[in-house]
JSON list of C-alpha atoms in Angstrom, two decimals:
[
{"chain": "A", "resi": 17, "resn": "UNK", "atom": "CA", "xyz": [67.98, 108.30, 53.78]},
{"chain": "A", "resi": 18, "resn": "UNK", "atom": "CA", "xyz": [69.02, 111.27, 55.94]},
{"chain": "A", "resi": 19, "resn": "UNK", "atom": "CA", "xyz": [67.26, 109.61, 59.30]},
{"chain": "A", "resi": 20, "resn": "UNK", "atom": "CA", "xyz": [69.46, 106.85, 59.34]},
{"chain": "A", "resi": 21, "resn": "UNK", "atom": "CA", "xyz": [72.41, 108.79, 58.50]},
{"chain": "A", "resi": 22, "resn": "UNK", "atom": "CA", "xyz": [71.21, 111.15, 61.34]},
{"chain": "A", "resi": 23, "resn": "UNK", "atom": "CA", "xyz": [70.96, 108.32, 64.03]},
{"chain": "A", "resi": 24, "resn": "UNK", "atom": "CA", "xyz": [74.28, 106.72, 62.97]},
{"chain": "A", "resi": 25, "resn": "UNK", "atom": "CA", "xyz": [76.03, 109.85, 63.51]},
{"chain": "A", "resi": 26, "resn": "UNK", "atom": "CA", "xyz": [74.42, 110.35, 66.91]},
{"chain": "A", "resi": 27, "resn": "UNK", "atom": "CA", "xyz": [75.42, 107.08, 67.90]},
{"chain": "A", "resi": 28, "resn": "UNK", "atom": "CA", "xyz": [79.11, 107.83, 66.74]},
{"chain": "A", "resi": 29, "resn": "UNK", "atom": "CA", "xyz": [78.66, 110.95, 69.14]},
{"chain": "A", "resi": 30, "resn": "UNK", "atom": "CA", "xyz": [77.25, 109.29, 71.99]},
{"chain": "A", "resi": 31, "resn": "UNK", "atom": "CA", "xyz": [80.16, 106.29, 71.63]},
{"chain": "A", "resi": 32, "resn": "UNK", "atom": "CA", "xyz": [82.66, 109.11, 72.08]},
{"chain": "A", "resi": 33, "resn": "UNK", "atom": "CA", "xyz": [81.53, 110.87, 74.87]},
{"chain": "A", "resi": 34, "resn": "UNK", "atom": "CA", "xyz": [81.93, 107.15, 76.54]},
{"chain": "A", "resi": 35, "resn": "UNK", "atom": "CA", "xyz": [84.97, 106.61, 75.81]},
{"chain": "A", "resi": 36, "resn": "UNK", "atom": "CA", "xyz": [87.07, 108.70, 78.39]},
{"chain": "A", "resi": 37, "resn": "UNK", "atom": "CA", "xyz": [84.65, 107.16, 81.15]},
{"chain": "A", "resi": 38, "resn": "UNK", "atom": "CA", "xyz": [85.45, 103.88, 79.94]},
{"chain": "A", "resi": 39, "resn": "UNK", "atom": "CA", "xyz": [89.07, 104.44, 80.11]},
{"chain": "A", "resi": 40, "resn": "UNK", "atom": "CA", "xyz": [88.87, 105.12, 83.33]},
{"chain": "A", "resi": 41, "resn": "UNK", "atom": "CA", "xyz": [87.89, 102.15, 85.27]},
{"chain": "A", "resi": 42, "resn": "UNK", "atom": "CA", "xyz": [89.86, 101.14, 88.53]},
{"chain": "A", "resi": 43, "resn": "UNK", "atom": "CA", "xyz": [90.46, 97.72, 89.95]},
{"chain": "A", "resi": 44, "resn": "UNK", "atom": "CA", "xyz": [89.94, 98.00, 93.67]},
{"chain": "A", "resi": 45, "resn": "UNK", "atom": "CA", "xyz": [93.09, 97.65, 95.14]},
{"chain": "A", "resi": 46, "resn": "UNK", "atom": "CA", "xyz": [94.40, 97.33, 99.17]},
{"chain": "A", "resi": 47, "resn": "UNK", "atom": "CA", "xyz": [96.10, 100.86, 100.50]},
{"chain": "A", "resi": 48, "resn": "UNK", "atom": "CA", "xyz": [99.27, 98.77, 101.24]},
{"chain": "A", "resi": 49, "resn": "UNK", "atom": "CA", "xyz": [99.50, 97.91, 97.12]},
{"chain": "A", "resi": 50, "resn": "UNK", "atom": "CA", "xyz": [98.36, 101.45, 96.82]},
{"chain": "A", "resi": 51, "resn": "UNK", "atom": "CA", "xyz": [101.35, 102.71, 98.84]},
{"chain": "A", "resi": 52, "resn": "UNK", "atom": "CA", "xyz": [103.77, 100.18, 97.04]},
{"chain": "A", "resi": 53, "resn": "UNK", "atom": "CA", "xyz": [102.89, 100.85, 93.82]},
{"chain": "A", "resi": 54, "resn": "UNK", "atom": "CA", "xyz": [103.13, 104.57, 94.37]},
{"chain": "A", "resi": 55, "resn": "UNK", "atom": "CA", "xyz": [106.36, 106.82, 93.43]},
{"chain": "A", "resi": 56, "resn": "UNK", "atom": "CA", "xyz": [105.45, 109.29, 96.02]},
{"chain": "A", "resi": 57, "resn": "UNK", "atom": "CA", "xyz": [103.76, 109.16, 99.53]},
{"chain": "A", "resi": 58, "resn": "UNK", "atom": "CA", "xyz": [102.24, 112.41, 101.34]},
{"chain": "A", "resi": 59, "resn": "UNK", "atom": "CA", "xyz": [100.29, 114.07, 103.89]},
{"chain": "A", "resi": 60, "resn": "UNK", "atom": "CA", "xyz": [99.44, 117.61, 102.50]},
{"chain": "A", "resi": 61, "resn": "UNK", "atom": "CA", "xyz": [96.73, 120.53, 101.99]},
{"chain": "A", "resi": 62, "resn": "UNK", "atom": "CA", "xyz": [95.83, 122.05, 98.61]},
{"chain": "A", "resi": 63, "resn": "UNK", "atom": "CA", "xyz": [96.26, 126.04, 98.69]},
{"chain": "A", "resi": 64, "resn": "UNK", "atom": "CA", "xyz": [95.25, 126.95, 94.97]},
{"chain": "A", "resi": 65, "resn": "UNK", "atom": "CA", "xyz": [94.35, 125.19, 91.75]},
{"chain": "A", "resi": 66, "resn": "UNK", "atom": "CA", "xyz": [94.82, 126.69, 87.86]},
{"chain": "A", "resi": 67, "resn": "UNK", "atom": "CA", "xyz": [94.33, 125.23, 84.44]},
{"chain": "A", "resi": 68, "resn": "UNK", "atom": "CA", "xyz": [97.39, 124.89, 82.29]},
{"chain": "A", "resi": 69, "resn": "UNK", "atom": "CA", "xyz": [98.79, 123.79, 79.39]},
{"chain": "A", "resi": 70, "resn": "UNK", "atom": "CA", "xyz": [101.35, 120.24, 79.34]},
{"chain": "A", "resi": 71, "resn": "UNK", "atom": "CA", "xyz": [102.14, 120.39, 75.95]},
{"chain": "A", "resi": 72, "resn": "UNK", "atom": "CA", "xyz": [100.39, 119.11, 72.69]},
{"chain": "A", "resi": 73, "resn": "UNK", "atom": "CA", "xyz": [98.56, 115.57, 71.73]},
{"chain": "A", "resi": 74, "resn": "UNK", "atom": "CA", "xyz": [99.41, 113.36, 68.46]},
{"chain": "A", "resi": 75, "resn": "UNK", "atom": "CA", "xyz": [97.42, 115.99, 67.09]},
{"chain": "A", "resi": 76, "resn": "UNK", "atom": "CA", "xyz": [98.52, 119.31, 67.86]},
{"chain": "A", "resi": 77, "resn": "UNK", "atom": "CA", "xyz": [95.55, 119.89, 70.63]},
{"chain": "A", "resi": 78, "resn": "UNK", "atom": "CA", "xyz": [96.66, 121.40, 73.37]},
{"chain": "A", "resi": 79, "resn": "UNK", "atom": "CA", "xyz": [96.78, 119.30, 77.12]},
{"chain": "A", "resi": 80, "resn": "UNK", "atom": "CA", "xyz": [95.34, 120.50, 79.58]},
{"chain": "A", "resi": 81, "resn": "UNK", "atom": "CA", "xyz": [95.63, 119.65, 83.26]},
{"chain": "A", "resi": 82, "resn": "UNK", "atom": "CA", "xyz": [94.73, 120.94, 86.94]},
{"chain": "A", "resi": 83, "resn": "UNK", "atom": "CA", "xyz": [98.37, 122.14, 88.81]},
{"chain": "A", "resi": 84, "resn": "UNK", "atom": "CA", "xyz": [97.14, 122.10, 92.59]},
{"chain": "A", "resi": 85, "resn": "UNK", "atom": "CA", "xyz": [99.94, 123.90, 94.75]},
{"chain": "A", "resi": 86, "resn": "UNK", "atom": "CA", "xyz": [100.13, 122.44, 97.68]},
{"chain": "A", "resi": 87, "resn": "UNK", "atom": "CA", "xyz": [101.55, 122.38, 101.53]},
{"chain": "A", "resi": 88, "resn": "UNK", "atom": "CA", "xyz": [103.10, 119.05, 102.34]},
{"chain": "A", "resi": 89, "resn": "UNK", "atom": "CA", "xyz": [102.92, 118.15, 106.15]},
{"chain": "A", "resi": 90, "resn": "UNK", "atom": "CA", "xyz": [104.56, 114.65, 105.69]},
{"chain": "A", "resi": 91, "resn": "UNK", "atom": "CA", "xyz": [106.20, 112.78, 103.29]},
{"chain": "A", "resi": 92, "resn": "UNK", "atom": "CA", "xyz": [106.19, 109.32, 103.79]},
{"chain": "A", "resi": 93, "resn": "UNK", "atom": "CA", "xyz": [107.81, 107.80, 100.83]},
{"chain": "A", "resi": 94, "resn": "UNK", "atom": "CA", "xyz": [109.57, 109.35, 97.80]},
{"chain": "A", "resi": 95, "resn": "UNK", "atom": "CA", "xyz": [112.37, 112.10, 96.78]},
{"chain": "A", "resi": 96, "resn": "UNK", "atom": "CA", "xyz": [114.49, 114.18, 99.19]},
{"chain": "A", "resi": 97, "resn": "UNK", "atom": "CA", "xyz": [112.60, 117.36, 97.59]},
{"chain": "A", "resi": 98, "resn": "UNK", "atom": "CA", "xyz": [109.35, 118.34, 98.67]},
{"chain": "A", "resi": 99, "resn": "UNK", "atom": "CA", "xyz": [106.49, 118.20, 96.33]},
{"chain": "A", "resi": 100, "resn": "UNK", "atom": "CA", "xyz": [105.35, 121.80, 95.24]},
{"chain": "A", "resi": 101, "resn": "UNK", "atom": "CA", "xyz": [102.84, 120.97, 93.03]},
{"chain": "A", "resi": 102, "resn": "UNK", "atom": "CA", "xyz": [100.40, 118.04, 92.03]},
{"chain": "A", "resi": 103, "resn": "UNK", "atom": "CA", "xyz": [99.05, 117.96, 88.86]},
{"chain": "A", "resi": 104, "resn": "UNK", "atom": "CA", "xyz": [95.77, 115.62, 87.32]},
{"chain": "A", "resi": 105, "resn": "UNK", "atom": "CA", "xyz": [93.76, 115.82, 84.39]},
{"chain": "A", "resi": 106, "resn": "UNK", "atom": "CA", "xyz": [90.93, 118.32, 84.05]},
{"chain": "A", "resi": 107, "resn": "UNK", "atom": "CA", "xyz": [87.76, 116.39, 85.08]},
{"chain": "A", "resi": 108, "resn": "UNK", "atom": "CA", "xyz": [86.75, 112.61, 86.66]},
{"chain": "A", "resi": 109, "resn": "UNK", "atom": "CA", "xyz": [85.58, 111.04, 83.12]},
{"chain": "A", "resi": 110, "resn": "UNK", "atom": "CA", "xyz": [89.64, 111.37, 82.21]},
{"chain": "A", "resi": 111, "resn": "UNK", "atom": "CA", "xyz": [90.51, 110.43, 85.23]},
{"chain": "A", "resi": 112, "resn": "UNK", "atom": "CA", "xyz": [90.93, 113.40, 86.99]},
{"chain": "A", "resi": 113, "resn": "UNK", "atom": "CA", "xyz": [91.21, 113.64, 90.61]},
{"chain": "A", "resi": 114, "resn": "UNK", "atom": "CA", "xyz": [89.54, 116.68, 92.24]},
{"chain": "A", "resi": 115, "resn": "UNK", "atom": "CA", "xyz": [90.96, 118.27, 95.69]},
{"chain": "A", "resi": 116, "resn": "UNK", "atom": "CA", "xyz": [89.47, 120.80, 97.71]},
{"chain": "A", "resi": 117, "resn": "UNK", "atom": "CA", "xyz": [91.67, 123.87, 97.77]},
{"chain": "A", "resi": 118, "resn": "UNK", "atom": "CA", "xyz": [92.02, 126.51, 100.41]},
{"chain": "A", "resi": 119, "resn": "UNK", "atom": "CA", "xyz": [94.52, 124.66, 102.74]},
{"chain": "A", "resi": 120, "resn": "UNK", "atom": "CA", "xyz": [91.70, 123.91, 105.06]},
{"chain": "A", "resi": 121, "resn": "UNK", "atom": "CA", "xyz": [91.16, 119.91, 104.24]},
{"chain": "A", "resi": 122, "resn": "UNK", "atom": "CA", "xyz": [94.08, 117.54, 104.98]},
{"chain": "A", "resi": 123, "resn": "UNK", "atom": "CA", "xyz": [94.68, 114.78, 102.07]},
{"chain": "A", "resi": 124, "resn": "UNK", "atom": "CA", "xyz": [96.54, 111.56, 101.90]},
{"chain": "A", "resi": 125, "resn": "UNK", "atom": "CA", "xyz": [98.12, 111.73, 98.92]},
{"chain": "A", "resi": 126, "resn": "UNK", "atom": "CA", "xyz": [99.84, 108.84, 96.51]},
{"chain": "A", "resi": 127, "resn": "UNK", "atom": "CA", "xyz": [101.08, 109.03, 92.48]},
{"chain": "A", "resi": 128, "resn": "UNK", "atom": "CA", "xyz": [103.52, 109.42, 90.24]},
{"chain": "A", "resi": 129, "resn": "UNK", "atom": "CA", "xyz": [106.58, 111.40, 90.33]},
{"chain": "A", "resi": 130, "resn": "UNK", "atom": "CA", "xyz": [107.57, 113.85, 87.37]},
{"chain": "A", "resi": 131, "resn": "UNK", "atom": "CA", "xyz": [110.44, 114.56, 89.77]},
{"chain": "A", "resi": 132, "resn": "UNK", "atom": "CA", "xyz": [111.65, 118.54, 90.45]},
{"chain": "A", "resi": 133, "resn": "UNK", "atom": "CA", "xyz": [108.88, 119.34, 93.48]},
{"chain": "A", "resi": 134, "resn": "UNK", "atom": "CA", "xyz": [106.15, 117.56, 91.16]},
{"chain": "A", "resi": 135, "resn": "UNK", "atom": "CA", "xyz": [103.84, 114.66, 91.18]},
{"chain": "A", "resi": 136, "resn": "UNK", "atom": "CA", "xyz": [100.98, 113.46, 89.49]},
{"chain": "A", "resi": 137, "resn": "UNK", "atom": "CA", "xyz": [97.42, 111.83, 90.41]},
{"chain": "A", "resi": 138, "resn": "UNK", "atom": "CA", "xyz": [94.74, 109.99, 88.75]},
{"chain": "A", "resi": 139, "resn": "UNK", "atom": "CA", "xyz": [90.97, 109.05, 89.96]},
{"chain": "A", "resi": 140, "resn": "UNK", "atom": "CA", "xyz": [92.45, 105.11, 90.36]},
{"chain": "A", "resi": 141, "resn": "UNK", "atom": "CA", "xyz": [95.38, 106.46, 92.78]},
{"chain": "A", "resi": 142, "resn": "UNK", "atom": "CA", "xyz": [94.93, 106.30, 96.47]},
{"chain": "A", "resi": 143, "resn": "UNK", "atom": "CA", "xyz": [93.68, 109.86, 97.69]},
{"chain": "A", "resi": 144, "resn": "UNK", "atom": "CA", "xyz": [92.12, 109.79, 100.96]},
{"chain": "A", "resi": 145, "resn": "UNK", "atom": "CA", "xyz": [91.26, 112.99, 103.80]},
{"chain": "A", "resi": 146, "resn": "UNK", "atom": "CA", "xyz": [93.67, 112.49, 106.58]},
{"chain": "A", "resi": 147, "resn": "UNK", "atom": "CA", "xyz": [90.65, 112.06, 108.98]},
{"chain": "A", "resi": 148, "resn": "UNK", "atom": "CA", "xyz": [89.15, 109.45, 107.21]},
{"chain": "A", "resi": 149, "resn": "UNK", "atom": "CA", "xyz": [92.56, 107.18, 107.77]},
{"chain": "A", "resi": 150, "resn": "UNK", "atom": "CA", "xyz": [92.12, 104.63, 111.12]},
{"chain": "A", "resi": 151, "resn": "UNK", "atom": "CA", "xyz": [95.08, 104.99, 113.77]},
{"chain": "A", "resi": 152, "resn": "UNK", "atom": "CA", "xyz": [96.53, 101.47, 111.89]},
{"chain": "A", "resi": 153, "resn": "UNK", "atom": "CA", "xyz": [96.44, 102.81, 108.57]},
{"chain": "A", "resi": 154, "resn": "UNK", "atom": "CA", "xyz": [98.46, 106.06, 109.56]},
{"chain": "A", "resi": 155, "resn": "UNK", "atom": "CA", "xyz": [100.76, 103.91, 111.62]},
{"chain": "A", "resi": 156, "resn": "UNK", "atom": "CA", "xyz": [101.52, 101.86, 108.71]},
{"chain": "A", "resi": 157, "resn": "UNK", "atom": "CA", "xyz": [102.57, 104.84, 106.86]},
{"chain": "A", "resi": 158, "resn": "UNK", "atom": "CA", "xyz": [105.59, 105.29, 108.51]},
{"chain": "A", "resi": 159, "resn": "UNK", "atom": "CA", "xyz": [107.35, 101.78, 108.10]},
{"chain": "A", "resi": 160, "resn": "UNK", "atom": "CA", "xyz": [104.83, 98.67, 107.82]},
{"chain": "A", "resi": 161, "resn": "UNK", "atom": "CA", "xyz": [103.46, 98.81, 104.64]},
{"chain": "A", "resi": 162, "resn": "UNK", "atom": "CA", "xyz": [106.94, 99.37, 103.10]},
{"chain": "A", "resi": 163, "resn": "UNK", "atom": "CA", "xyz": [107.81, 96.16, 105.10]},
{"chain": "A", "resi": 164, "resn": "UNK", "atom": "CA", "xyz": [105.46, 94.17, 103.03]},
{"chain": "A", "resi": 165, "resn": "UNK", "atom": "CA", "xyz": [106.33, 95.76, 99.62]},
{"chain": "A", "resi": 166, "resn": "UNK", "atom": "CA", "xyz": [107.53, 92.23, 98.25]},
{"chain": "A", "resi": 167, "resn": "UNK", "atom": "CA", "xyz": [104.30, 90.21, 99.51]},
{"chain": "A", "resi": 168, "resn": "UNK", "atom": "CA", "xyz": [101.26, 89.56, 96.99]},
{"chain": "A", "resi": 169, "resn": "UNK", "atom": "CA", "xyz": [97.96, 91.09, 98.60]},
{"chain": "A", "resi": 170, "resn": "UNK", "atom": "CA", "xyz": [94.81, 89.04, 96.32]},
{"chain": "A", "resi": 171, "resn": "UNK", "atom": "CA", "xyz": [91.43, 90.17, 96.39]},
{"chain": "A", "resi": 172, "resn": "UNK", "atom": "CA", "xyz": [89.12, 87.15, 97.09]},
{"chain": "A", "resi": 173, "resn": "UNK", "atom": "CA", "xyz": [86.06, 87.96, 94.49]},
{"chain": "A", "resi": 174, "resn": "UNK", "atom": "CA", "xyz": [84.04, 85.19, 96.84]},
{"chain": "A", "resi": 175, "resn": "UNK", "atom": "CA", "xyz": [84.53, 82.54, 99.44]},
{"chain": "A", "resi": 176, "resn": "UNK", "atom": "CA", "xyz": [85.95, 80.02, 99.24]},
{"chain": "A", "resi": 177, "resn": "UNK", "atom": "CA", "xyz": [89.48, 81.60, 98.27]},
{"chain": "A", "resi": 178, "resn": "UNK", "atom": "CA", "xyz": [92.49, 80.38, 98.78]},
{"chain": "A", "resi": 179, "resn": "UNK", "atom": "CA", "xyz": [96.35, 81.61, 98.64]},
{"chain": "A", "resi": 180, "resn": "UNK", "atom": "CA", "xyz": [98.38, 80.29, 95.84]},
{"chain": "A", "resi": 181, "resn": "UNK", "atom": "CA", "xyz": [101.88, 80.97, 97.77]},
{"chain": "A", "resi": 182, "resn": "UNK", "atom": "CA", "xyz": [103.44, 81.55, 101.19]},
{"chain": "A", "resi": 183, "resn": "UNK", "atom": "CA", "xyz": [104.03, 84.84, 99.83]},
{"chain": "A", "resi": 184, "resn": "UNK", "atom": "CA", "xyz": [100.27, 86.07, 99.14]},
{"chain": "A", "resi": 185, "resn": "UNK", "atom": "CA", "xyz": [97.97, 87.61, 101.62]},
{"chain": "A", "resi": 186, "resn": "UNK", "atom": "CA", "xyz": [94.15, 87.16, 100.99]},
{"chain": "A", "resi": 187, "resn": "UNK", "atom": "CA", "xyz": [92.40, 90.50, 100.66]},
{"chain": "A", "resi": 188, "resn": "UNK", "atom": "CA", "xyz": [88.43, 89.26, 101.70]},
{"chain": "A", "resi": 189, "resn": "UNK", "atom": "CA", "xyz": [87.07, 92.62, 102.31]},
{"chain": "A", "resi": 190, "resn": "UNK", "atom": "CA", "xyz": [85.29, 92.77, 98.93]},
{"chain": "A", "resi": 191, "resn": "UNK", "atom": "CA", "xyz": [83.75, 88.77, 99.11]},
{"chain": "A", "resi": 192, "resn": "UNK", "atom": "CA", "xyz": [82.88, 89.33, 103.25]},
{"chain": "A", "resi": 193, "resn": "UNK", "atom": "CA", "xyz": [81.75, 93.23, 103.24]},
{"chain": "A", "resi": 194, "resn": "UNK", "atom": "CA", "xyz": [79.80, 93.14, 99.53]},
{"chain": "A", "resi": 195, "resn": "UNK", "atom": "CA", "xyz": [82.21, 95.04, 97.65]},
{"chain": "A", "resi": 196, "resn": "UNK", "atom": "CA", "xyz": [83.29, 97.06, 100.17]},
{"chain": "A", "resi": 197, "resn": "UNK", "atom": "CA", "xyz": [87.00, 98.51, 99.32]},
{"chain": "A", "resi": 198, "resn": "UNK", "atom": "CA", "xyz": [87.34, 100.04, 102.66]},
{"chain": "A", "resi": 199, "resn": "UNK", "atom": "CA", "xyz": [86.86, 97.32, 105.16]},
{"chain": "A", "resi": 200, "resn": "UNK", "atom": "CA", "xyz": [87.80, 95.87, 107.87]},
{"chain": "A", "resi": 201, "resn": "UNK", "atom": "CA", "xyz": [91.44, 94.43, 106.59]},
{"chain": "A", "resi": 202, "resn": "UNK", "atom": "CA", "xyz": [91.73, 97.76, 104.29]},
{"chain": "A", "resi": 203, "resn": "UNK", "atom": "CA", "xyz": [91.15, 99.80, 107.69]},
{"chain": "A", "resi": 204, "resn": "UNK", "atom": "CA", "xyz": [93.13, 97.87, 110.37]},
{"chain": "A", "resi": 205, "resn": "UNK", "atom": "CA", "xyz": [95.32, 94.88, 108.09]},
{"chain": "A", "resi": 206, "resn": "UNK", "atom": "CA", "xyz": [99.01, 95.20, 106.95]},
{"chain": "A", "resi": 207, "resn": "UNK", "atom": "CA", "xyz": [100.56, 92.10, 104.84]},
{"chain": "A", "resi": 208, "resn": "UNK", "atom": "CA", "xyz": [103.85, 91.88, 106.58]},
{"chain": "A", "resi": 209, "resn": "UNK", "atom": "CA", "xyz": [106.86, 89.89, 105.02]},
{"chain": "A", "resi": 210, "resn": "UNK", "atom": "CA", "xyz": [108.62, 87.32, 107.64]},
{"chain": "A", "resi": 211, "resn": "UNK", "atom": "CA", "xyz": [111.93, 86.26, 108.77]},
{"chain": "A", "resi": 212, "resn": "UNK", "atom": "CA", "xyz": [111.16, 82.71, 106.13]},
{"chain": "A", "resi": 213, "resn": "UNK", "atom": "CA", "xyz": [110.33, 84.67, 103.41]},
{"chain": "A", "resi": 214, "resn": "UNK", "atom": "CA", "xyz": [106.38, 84.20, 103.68]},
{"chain": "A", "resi": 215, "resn": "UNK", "atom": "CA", "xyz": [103.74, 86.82, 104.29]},
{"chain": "A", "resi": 216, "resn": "UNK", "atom": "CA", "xyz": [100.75, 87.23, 106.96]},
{"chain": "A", "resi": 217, "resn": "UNK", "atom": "CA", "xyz": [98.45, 89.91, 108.04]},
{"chain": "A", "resi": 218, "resn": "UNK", "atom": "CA", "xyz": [99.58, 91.90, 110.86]},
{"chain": "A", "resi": 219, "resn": "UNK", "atom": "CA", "xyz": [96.43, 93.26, 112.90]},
{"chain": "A", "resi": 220, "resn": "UNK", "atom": "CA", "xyz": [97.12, 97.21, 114.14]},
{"chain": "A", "resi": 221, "resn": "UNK", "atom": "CA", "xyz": [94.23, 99.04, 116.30]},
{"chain": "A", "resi": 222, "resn": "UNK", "atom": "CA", "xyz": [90.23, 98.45, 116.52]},
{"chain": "A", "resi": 223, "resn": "UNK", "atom": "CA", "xyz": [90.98, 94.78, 115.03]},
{"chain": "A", "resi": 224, "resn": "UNK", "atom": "CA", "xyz": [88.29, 92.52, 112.76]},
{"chain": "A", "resi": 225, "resn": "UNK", "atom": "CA", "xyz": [86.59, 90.19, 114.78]},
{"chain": "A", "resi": 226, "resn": "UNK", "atom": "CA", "xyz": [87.45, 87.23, 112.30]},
{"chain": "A", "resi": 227, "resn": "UNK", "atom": "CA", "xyz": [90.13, 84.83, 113.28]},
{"chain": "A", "resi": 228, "resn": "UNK", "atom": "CA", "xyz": [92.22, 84.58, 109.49]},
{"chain": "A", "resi": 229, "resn": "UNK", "atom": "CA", "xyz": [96.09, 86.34, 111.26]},
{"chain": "A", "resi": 230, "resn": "UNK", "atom": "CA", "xyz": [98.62, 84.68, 113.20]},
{"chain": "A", "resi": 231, "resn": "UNK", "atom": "CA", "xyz": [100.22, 87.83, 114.51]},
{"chain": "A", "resi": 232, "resn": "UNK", "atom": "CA", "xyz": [99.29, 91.61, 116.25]},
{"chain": "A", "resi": 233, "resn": "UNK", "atom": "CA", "xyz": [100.50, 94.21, 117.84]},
{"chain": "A", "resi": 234, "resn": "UNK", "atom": "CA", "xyz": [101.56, 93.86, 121.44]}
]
């Protein structure tokens, strides 16, 4: 009688541990949404991190969470105040988003304001090394992708895909580049609202070969 008892409270155990890892799945989404969607857009460095309390759960357990101070270089979209500090939980299976500190590594950087010099990150938030960003994507930064805030970008799962309105752009970098969520049109693609109300991709530097835009840069 105690074995089974044993193993059913192992497997309560083991279902708990997966839950935080569960909760934290992301649906791959384009930088443009990722920009859109955010509160707060920056280029900055992280000097320090600490653990620190943000108050209590339902149950009276203390919250923990990483406070990264921080250097912002840029701000591309959000408050008139500069962010001080970026907080995120404690580790990746709560969805946690880990920076190196030491002011030495450049980040993109998008969340969630909690307004007075503060933001907030999680692992599904776009968080990218400044390096790692093509000459189109930092371009964008500064004015495209807010120009196609109102379109609909759609990730096409696998071809055929089609758009369902004038004011969708087709995202095929996960159906054409197995899965990848850093392709071509991720890379070098904006979806741009026009003067009719519809939206296309607008092609920046290093373009896609594939033929699926109407418009570039001069």
């Amino acid at each position: 009688a105690a074995l089974p008892s044993l193993l059913a409270w192992l497997a309560v155990l083991l279902l708990g541990r997966a839950r935080p890892a569960d909760a934290c799945s992301c649906s791959p989404i384009h930088p443009q949404q990722a920009f859109c969607n955010a509160d707060v857009v920056i280029r900055a460095k992280a000097v320090s991190a600490k653990e620190v309390d943000s108050g209590n759960d339902i149950y009276g357990n203390p919250i923990k969470r990483i406070q990264y101070e921080i250097k912002q270089i840029k701000m591309f979209k959000g408050p008139d105040k500069d962010i001080e500090f970026i907080y995120t939980a404690p580790s990746t299976a709560v969805c946690g988003r880990l920076l190196d500190t030491g002011g030495k590594k450049e980040y993109l950087i998008a969340g969630k304001s909690e307004g007075n010099g503060k933001m907030h990150i999680t692992l599904c938030d776009l968080v990218s090394t400044w390096d790692s960003l093509s000459p189109t994507q930092k371009k964008s930064l500064n004015q495209r992708y807010q120009m196609g805030c109102e379109c609909k970008i759609s990730r096409c799962l696998s071809i055929p895909c089609f758009v369902s309105s004038s004011d969708e752009c087709l995202w095929t970098d996960w159906a054409m580049e197995k899965n990848n969520v850093d392709g071509r049109q991720a890379k070098h693609y904006a979806c741009i609202k026009r003067s009719d109300g519809s939206c296309a991709w607008y092609r920046g530097m290093a373009p896609p070969k594939q033929e699926f835009l109407d418009i570039e840069d001069p």
